[in-house]
Coordinates of C-alpha atoms in Angstrom, one line a residue:
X167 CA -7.7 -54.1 0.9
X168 CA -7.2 -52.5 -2.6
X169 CA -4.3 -52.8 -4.6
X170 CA -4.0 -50.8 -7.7
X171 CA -1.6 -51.9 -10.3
X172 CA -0.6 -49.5 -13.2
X173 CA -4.2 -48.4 -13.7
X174 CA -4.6 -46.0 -16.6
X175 CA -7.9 -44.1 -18.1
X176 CA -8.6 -42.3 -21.1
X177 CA -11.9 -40.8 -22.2
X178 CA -12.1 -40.0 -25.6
X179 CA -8.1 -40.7 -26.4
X180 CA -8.0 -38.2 -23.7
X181 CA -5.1 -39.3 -21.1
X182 CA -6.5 -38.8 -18.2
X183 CA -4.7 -41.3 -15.2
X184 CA -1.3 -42.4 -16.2
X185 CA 0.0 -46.1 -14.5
X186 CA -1.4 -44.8 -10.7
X187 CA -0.1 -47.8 -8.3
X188 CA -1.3 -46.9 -4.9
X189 CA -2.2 -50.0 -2.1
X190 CA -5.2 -48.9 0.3
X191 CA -4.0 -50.8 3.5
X192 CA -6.9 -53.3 5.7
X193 CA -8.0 -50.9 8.9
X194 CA -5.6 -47.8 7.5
X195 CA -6.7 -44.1 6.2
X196 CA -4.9 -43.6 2.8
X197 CA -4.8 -40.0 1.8
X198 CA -4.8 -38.8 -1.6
X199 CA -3.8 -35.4 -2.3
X200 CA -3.7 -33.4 -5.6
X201 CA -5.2 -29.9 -7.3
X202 CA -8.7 -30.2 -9.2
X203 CA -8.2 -32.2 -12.8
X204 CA -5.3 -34.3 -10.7
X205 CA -7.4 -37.2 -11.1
X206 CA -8.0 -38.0 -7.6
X207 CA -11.7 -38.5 -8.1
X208 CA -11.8 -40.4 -11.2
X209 CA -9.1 -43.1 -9.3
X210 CA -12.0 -42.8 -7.0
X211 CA -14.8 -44.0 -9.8
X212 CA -12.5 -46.4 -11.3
X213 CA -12.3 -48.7 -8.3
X214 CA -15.9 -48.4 -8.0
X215 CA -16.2 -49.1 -11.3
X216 CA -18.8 -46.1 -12.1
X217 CA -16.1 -44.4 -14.8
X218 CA -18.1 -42.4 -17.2
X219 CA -19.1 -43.5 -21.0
X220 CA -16.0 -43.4 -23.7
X221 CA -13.6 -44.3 -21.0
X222 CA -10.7 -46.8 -21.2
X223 CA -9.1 -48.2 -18.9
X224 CA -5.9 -50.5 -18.6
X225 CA -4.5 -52.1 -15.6
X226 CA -5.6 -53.7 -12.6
X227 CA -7.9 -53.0 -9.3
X228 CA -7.6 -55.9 -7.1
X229 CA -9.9 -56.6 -4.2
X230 CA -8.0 -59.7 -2.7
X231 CA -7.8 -62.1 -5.8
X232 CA -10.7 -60.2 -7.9
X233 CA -10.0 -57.8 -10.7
X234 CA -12.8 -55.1 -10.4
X235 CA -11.7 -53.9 -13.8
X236 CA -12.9 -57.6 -15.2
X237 CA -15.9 -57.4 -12.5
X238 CA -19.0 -58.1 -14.4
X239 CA -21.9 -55.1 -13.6
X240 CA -24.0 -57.3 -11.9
X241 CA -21.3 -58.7 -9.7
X242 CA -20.2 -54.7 -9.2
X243 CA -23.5 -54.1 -8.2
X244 CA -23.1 -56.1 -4.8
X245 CA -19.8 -54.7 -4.3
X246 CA -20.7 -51.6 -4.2
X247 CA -22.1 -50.4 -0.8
X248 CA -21.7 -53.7 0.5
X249 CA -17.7 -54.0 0.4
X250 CA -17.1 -50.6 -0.9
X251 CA -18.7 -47.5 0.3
X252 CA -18.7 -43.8 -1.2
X253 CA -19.1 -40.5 0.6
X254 CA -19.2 -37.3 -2.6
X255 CA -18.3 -34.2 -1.7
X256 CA -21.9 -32.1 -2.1
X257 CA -24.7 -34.3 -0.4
X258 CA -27.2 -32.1 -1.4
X259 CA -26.7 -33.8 -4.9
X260 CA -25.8 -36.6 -3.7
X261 CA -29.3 -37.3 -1.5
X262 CA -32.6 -38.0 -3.4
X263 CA -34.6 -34.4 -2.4
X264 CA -37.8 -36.5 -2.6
X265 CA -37.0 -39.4 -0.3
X266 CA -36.3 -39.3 3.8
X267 CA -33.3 -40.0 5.1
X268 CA -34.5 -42.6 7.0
X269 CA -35.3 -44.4 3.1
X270 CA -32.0 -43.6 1.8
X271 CA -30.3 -44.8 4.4
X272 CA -32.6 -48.3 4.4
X273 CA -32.6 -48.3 0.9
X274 CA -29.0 -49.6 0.6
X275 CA -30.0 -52.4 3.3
X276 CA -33.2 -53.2 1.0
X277 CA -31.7 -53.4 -2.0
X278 CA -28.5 -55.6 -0.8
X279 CA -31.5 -57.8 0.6
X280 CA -29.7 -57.6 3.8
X281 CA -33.1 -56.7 5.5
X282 CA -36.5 -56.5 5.3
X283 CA -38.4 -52.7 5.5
X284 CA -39.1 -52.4 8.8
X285 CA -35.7 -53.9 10.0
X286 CA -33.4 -51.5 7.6
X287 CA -35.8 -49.0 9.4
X288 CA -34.6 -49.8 12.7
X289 CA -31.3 -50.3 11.4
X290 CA -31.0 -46.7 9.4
X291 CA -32.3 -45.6 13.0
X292 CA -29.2 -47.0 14.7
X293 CA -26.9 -46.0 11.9
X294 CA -28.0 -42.2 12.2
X295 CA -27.5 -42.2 15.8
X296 CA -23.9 -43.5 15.5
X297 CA -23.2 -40.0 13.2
X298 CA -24.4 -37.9 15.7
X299 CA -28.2 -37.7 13.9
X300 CA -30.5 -39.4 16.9
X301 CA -34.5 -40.1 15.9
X302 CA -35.1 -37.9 18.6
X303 CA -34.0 -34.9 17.6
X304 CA -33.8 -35.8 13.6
X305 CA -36.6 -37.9 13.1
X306 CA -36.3 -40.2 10.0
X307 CA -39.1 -38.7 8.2
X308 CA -37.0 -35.3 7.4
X309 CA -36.1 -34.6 3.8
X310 CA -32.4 -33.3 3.2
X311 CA -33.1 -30.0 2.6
X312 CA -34.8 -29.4 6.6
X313 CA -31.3 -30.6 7.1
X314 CA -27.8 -28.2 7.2
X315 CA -24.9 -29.1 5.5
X316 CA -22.9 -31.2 8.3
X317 CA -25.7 -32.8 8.6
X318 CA -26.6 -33.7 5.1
X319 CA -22.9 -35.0 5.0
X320 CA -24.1 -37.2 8.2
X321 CA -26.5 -38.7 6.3
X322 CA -24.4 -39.1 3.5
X323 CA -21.9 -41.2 5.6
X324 CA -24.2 -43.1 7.3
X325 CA -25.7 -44.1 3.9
X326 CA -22.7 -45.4 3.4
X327 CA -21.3 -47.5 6.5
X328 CA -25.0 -49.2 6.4
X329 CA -23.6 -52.2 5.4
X330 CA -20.0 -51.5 7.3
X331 CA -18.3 -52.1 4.5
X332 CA -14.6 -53.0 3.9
X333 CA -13.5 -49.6 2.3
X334 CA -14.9 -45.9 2.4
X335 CA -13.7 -43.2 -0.2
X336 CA -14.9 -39.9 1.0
X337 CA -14.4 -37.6 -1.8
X338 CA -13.3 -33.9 -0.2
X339 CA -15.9 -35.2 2.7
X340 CA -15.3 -31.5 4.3
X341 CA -14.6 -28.9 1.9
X342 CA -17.6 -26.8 2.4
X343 CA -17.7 -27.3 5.8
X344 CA -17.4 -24.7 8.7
X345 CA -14.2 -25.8 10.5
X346 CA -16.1 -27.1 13.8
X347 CA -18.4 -29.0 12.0
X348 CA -15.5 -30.6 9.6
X349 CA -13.5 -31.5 13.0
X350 CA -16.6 -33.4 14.2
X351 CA -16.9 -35.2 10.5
X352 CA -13.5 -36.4 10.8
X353 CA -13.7 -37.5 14.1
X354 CA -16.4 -39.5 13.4
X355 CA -14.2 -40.9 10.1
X356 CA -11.6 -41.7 12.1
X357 CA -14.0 -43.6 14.9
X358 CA -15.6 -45.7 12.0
X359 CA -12.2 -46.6 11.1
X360 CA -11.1 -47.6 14.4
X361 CA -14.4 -49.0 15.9
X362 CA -15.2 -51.2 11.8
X363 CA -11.7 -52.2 11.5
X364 CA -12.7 -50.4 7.8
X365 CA -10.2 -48.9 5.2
X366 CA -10.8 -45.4 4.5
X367 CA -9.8 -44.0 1.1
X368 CA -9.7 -40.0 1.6
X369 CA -9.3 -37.5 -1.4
X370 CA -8.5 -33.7 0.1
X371 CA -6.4 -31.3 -1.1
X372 CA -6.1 -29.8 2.1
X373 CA -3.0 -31.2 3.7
X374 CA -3.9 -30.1 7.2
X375 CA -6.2 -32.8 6.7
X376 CA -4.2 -34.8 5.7
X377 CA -1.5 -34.4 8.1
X378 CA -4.0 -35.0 10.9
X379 CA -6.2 -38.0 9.7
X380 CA -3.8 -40.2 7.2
X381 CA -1.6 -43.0 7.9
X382 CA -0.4 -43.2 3.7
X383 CA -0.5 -40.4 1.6
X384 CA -0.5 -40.2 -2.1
X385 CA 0.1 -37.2 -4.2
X386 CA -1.3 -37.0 -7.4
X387 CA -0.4 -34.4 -10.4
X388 CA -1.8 -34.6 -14.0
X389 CA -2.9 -38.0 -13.3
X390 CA 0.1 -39.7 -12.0
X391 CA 1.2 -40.1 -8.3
X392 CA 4.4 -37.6 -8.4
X393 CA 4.5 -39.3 -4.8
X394 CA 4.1 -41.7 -2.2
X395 CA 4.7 -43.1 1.2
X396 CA 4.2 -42.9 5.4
X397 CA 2.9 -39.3 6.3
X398 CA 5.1 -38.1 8.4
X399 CA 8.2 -39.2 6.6
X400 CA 6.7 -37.6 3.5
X401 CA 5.7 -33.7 5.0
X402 CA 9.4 -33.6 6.4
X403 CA 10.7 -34.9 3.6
X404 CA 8.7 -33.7 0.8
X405 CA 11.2 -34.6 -2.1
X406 CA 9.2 -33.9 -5.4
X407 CA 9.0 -30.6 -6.3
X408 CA 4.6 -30.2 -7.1
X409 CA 4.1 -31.6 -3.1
X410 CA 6.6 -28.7 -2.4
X411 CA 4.0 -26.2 -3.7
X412 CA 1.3 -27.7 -2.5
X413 CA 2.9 -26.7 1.0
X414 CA 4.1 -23.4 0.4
X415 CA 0.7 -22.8 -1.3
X416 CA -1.3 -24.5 2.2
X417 CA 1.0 -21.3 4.4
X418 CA 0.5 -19.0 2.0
X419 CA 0.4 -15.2 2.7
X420 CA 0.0 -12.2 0.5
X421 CA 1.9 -9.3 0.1
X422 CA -0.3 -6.7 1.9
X423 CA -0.2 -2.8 1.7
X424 CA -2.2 -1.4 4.6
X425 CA -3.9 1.4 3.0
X426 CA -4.6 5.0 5.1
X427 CA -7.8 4.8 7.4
X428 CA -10.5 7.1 6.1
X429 CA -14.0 7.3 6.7
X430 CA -16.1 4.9 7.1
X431 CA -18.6 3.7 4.0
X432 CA -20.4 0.9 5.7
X433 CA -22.5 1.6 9.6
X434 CA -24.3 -0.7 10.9
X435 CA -26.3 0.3 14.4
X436 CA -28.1 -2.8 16.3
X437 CA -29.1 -4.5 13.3
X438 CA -32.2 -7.2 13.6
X439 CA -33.4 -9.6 11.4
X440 CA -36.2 -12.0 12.4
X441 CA -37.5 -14.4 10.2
X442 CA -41.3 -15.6 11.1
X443 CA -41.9 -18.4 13.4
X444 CA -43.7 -21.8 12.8
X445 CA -47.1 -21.8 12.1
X446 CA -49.6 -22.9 14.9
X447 CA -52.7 -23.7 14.1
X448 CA -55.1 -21.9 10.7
X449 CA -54.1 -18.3 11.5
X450 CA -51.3 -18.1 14.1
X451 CA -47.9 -18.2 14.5
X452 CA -45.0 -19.1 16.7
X453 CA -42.3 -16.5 18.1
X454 CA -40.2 -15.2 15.2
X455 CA -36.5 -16.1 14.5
X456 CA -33.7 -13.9 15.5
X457 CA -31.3 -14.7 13.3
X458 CA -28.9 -11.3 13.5
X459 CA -29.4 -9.7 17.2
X460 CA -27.9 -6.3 17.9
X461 CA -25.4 -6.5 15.3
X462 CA -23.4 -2.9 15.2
X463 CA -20.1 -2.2 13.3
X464 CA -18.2 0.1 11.1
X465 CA -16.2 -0.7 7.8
X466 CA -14.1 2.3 7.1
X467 CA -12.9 2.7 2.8
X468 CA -9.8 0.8 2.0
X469 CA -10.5 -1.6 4.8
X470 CA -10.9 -5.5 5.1
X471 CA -13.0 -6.7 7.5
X472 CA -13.4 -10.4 8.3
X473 CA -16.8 -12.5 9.4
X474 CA -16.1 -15.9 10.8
X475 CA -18.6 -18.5 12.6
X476 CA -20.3 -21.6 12.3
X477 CA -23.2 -22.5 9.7
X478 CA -26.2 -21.1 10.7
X479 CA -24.9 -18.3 13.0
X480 CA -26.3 -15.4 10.7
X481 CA -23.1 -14.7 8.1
X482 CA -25.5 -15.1 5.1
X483 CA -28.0 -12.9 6.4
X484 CA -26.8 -10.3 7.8
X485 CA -24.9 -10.2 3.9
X486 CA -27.9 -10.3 2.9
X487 CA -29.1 -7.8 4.9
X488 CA -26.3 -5.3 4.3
X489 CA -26.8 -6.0 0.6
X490 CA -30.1 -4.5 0.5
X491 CA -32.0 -7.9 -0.7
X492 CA -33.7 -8.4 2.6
X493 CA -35.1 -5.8 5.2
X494 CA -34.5 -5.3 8.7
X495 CA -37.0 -5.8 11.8
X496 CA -34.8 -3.3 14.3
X497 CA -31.2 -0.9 14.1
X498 CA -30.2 0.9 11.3
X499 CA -27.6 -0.2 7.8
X500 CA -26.0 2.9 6.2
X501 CA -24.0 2.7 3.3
X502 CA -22.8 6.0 1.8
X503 CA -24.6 8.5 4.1
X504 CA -28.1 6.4 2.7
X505 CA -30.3 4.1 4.3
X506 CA -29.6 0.6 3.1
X507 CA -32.9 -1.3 2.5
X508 CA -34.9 -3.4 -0.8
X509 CA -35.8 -0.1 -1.9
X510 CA -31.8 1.3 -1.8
X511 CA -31.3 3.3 -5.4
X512 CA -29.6 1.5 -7.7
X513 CA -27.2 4.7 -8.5
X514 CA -25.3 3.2 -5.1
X515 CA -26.3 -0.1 -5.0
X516 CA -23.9 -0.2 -8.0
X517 CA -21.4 0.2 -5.0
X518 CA -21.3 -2.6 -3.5
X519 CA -20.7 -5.8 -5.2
X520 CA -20.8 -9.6 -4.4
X521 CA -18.5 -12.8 -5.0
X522 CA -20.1 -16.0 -3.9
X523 CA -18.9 -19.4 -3.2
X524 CA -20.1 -21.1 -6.4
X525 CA -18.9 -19.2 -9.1
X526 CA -20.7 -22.0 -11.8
X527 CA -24.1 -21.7 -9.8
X528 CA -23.8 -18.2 -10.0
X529 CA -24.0 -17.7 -13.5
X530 CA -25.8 -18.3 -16.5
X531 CA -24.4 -20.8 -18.6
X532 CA -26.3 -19.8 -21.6
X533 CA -24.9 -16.2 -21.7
X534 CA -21.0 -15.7 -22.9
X535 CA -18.7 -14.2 -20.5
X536 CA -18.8 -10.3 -21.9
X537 CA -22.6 -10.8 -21.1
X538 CA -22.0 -12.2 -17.4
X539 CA -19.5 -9.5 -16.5
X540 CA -21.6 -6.7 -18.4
X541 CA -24.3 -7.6 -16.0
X542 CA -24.3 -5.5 -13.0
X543 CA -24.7 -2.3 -15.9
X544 CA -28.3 -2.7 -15.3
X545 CA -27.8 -0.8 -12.1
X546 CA -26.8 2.4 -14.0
X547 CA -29.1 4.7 -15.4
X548 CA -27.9 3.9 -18.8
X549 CA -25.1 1.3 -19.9
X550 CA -21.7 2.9 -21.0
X551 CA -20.9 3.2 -24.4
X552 CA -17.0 1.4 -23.8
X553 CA -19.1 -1.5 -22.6
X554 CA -17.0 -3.9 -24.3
X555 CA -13.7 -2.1 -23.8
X556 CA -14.6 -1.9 -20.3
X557 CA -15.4 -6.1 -19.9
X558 CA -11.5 -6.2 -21.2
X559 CA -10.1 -4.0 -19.7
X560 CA -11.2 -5.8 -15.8
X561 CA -10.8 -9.2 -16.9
X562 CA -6.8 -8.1 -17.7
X563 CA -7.1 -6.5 -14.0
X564 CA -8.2 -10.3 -12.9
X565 CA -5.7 -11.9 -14.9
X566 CA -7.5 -12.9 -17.8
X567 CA -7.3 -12.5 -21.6
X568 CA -9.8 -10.4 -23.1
X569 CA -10.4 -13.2 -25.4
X570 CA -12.4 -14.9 -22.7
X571 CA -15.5 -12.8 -23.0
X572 CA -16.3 -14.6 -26.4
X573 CA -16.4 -18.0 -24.6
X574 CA -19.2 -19.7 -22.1
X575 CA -18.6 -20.2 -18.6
X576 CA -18.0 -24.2 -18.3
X577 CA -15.1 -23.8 -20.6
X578 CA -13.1 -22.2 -18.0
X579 CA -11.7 -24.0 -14.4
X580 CA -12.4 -23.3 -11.0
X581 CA -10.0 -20.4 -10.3
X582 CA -10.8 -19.2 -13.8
X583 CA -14.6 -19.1 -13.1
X584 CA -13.5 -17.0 -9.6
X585 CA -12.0 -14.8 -11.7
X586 CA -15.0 -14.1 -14.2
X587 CA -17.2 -13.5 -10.7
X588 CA -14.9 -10.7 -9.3
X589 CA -14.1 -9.1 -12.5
X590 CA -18.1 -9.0 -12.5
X591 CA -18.0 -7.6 -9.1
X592 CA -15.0 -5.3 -10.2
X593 CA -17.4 -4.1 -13.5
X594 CA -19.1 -1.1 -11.9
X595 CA -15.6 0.1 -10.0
X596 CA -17.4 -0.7 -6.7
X597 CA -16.2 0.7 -3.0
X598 CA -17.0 -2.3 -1.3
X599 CA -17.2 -5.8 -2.1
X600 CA -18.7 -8.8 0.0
X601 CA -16.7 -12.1 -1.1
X602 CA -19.0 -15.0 0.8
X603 CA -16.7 -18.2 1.6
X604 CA -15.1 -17.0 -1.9
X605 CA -11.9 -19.3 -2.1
X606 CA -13.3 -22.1 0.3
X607 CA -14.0 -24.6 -2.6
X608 CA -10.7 -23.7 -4.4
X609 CA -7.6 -25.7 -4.3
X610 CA -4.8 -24.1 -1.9
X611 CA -2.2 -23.2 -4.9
X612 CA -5.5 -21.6 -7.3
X613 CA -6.6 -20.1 -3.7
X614 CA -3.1 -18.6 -3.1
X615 CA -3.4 -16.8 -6.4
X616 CA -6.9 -15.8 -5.4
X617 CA -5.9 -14.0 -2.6
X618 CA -2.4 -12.5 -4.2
X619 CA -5.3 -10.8 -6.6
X620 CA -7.6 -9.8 -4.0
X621 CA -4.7 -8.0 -2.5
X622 CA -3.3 -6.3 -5.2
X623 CA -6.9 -5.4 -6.6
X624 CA -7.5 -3.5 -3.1
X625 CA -4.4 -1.6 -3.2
X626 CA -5.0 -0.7 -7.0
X627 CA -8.5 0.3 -6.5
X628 CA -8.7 1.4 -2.6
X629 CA -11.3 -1.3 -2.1
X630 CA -13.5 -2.0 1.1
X631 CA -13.8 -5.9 1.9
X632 CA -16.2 -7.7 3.9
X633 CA -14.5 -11.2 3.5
X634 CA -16.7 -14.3 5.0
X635 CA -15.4 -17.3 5.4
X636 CA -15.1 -20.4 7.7
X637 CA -10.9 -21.2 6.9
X638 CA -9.5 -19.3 9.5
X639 CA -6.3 -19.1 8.2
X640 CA -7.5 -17.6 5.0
X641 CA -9.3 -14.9 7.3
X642 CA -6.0 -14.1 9.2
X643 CA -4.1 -13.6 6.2
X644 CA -6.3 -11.0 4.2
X645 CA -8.1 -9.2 6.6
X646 CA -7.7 -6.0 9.1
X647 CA -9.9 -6.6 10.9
X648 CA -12.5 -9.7 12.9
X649 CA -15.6 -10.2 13.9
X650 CA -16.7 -13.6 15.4
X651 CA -20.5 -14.3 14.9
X652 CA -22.3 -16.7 17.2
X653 CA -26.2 -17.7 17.2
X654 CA -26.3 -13.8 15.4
X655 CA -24.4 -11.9 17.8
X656 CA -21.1 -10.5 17.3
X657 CA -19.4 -12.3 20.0
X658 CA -15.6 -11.1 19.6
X659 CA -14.3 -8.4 17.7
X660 CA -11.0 -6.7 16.7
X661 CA -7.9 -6.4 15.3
X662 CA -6.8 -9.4 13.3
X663 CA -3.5 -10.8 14.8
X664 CA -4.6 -9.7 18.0
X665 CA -8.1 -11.9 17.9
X666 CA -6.5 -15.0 17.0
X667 CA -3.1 -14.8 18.9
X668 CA -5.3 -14.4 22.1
X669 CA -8.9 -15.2 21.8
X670 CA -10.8 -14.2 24.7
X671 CA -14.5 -15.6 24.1
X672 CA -14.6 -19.0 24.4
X673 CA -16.5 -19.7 21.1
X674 CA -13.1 -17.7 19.4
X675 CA -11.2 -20.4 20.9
X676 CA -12.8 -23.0 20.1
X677 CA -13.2 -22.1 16.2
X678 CA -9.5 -21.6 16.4
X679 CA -8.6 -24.8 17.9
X680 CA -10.8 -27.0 15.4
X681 CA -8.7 -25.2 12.6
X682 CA -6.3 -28.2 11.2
X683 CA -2.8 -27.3 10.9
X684 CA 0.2 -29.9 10.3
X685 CA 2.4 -30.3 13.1
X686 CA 4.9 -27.0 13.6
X687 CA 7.9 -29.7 14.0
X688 CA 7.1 -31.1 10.3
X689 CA 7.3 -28.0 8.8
X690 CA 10.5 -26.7 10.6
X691 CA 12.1 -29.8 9.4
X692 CA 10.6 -29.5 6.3
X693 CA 12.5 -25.6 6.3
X694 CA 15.6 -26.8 8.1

């Protein structure tokens, strides 16, 4: 389908692929694998010829006996979407906020000409229904944001099979995905491909992905493919030393020092949270949203405790709920012998600290990094005097040099920027820290170092965690303790190893089984 030939880019003399040859087989899933600033994504933009201004590029793309590199912009133009279709890896950027889904999906169809409006309706109807998104129950007239985030990545996909086009690149299609909802995402990936006869193009750099979806893989390093073949012959093989890491980075397990048990600092005692129901009518409402019910659990100091589930089941409110930003409608949250609500004192609210998913979003770009770490100092009375001394001192305890509280936050990386955000959490030598889906968007060998930090920083500093997350196997290997959350019920709870070596809710089970792995007989040749 797609043949690239020593393909090179630069941007601004910058080197940033080096001669990539990789074929994307007719009716075949090619995987390409590789850390952020690989260059798996700009391979990605250079077949589709959308490479940014000030690049150069070399070599050839060839679609049958057409050059894309040569293609004139016009001629692109009715390529793309109509041969070659893209699925990015955040649709809520991707979507227009102020246009329907049912009108992005059509618009492709109108502006290919391949339809007239009120047939690309009908056809953005049937293409919605085939990724799981039926009129019925989605009517076309919703705006992404009504939508959640498998089901913007629906819309996404069928945006771009409109036209059932030739190829599909889906850019880390699942990253931020719960792990039922990426199951489902693949499946339906791997239906297109078998139903359209379509090549698919996927860029991951999960390997259990991988493993279970590809029939090539391609690993890329620094903007070359380090290498290349079948996938099974290459994960028992694995011959080049970077795919090597990758899997021992993918298995990884800290070193963990289970600390005494003491008593608890975190109680929570039938928590509910309701969120108001729809409005009927001028004046009157429908029946409220339970979105926690009945919630009850201790977190003792020195303990990590894990909360896994779906999107939607309650994780990020009952956070925010044991955070103290929102209140609650029933039960009781007690954090150091003191009611937890929007009016907790700020003396202890300095206690408890949180890391989110999206370090970037997180902060402000426009402050330096002594500024974002110093930030959580407006909890205390008055700032300390060591301010500045202090702001080094945790950013050497995240692995950082001091240095970097004189620079801004986009000049650091991913697992740089994770850093900054717990060294902010660390700033106020908190008891307990909430990390929400904190490693989820990192790569598995900057994630590995995550968690070898997290770990160490907890035996250091006796820390309590409450770790949320939807990668089960990143829950298993940091945590103490698990609690399952379902439609905002606790469903399953208990000792870690014990939960997920014998689930007993079915939920647990399923969650667990959804969870990609590659193939126990791969890796024990891969050891042998």
């Amino acid at each position: 389908m797609i043949r690239c030939e020593d393909l090179s880019v630069s941007i601004h003399g910058e080197a940033i692929l080096r001669e990539v040859s990789i074929d994307i087989a007719p009716g075949k899933v090619t995987g390409l694998v590789g850390e952020s600033g690989s260059g798996k994504s700009m391979s990605a933009l250079a077949i589709m010829g959308l490479l940014p201004r000030g690049a150069e590029v070399s070599g050839r793309v060839m679609m049958g006996d057409e050059n894309l590199l040569d293609t004139p912009e016009r001629r692109m133009c009715d390529i793309r979407g109509n041969r070659i279709g893209m699925i990015f890896q955040e649709p809520m950027t991707a979507l227009n906020p102020v246009k329907t889904i049912g009108d992005q999906v059509a618009e492709t169809l109108i502006v290919h000409g391949k339809a007239s409006r009120a047939e690309a309706r009908e056809i953005a109807a049937e293409k919605l229904t085939r990724v799981g998104l039926p009129p019925d129950r989605f009517p076309l007239s919703r705006f992404p944001h009504e939508l959640s985030g498998g089901q913007r990545q629906r819309v996404a996909i069928a945006t771009a099979i409109a036209l059932s086009p030739e190829l599909l690149i889906a850019d880390e299609p699942t990253t931020a995905l719960d792990v039922t909802t990426q199951a489902q995402i693949l499946d339906l990936l791997n239906e297109l491909v078998d139903e359209l006869g379509m090549s698919l193009l996927l860029i991951t750099h999960d390997l259990a992905v991988v493993a279970g979806m590809a029939d090539h893989v391609a690993v890329m390093k620094e903007g070359e493919i380090v290498e290349a073949g079948a996938t099974e012959p290459l994960f028992r093989a694995m011959e080049h030393p970077y795919t090597k890491r990758l899997f021992a980075a993918t298995a990884h397990q800290p070193e963990r020092r289970p600390l005494p048990p003491e008593d608890p600092i975190l109680d929570l005692t039938d928590v509910v949270r309701e969120y108001p129901g729809p409005r009927k009518g001028v004046f009157g409402r429908g029946d409220p949203f339970r979105a926690v019910n009945a919630v009850s659990f201790q977190l003792h100091a020195g303990e990590s405790l894990g909360l896994v589930g779906e999107s939607g089941c309650g994780k990020s409110t009952l956070t925010r709920a044991i955070l103290g930003l929102d209140p609650v409608q029933g039960g009781e949250i007690r954090a150091f012998d003191h009611r937890v609500g929007p009016d907790f004192p700020n003396a202890l609210r300095s206690g408890i600290q949180v890391v989110f998913q999206d370090p970037y979003a997180s902060f402000n770009p426009r402050w330096r990094v002594e500024r974002l770490v110093a930030e959580p100092f407006h909890l205390m009375p008055a700032p300390p005097a060591d301010r500045r001394e202090r702001v080094a001192q945790v950013l050497e305890d995240v692995g950082l040099n001091p240095d970097a509280m004189d620079r801004y936050i986009h000049e650091f990386s991913g697992g740089q920027r994770q850093r900054i955000a717990i060294a902010r959490a660390l700033i106020t030598r908190p008891d307990l820290i909430v990390l929400d889906e904190a490693v989820s968007a990192l790569d598995v060998s900057i994630r590995a170092q995550i968690l070898d930090l997290i770990s160490d920083l907890q035996a250091e500093h006796k820390l309590s965690y409450i770790f949320i997350s939807h990668d089960l196997s990143v829950v298993r290997a940091v945590t103490d303790r698990v609690m399952v959350m379902k439609a905002g019920e606790i469903v399953e709870a208990g000792v870690t190893q014990t939960v997920f070596d014998a689930p007993q809710h079915p939920y647990t089970r399923q969650l667990i089984a959804a969870t990609p792995r590659i193939p126990e007989d791969w890796q024990e040749a891969k050891h042998a």
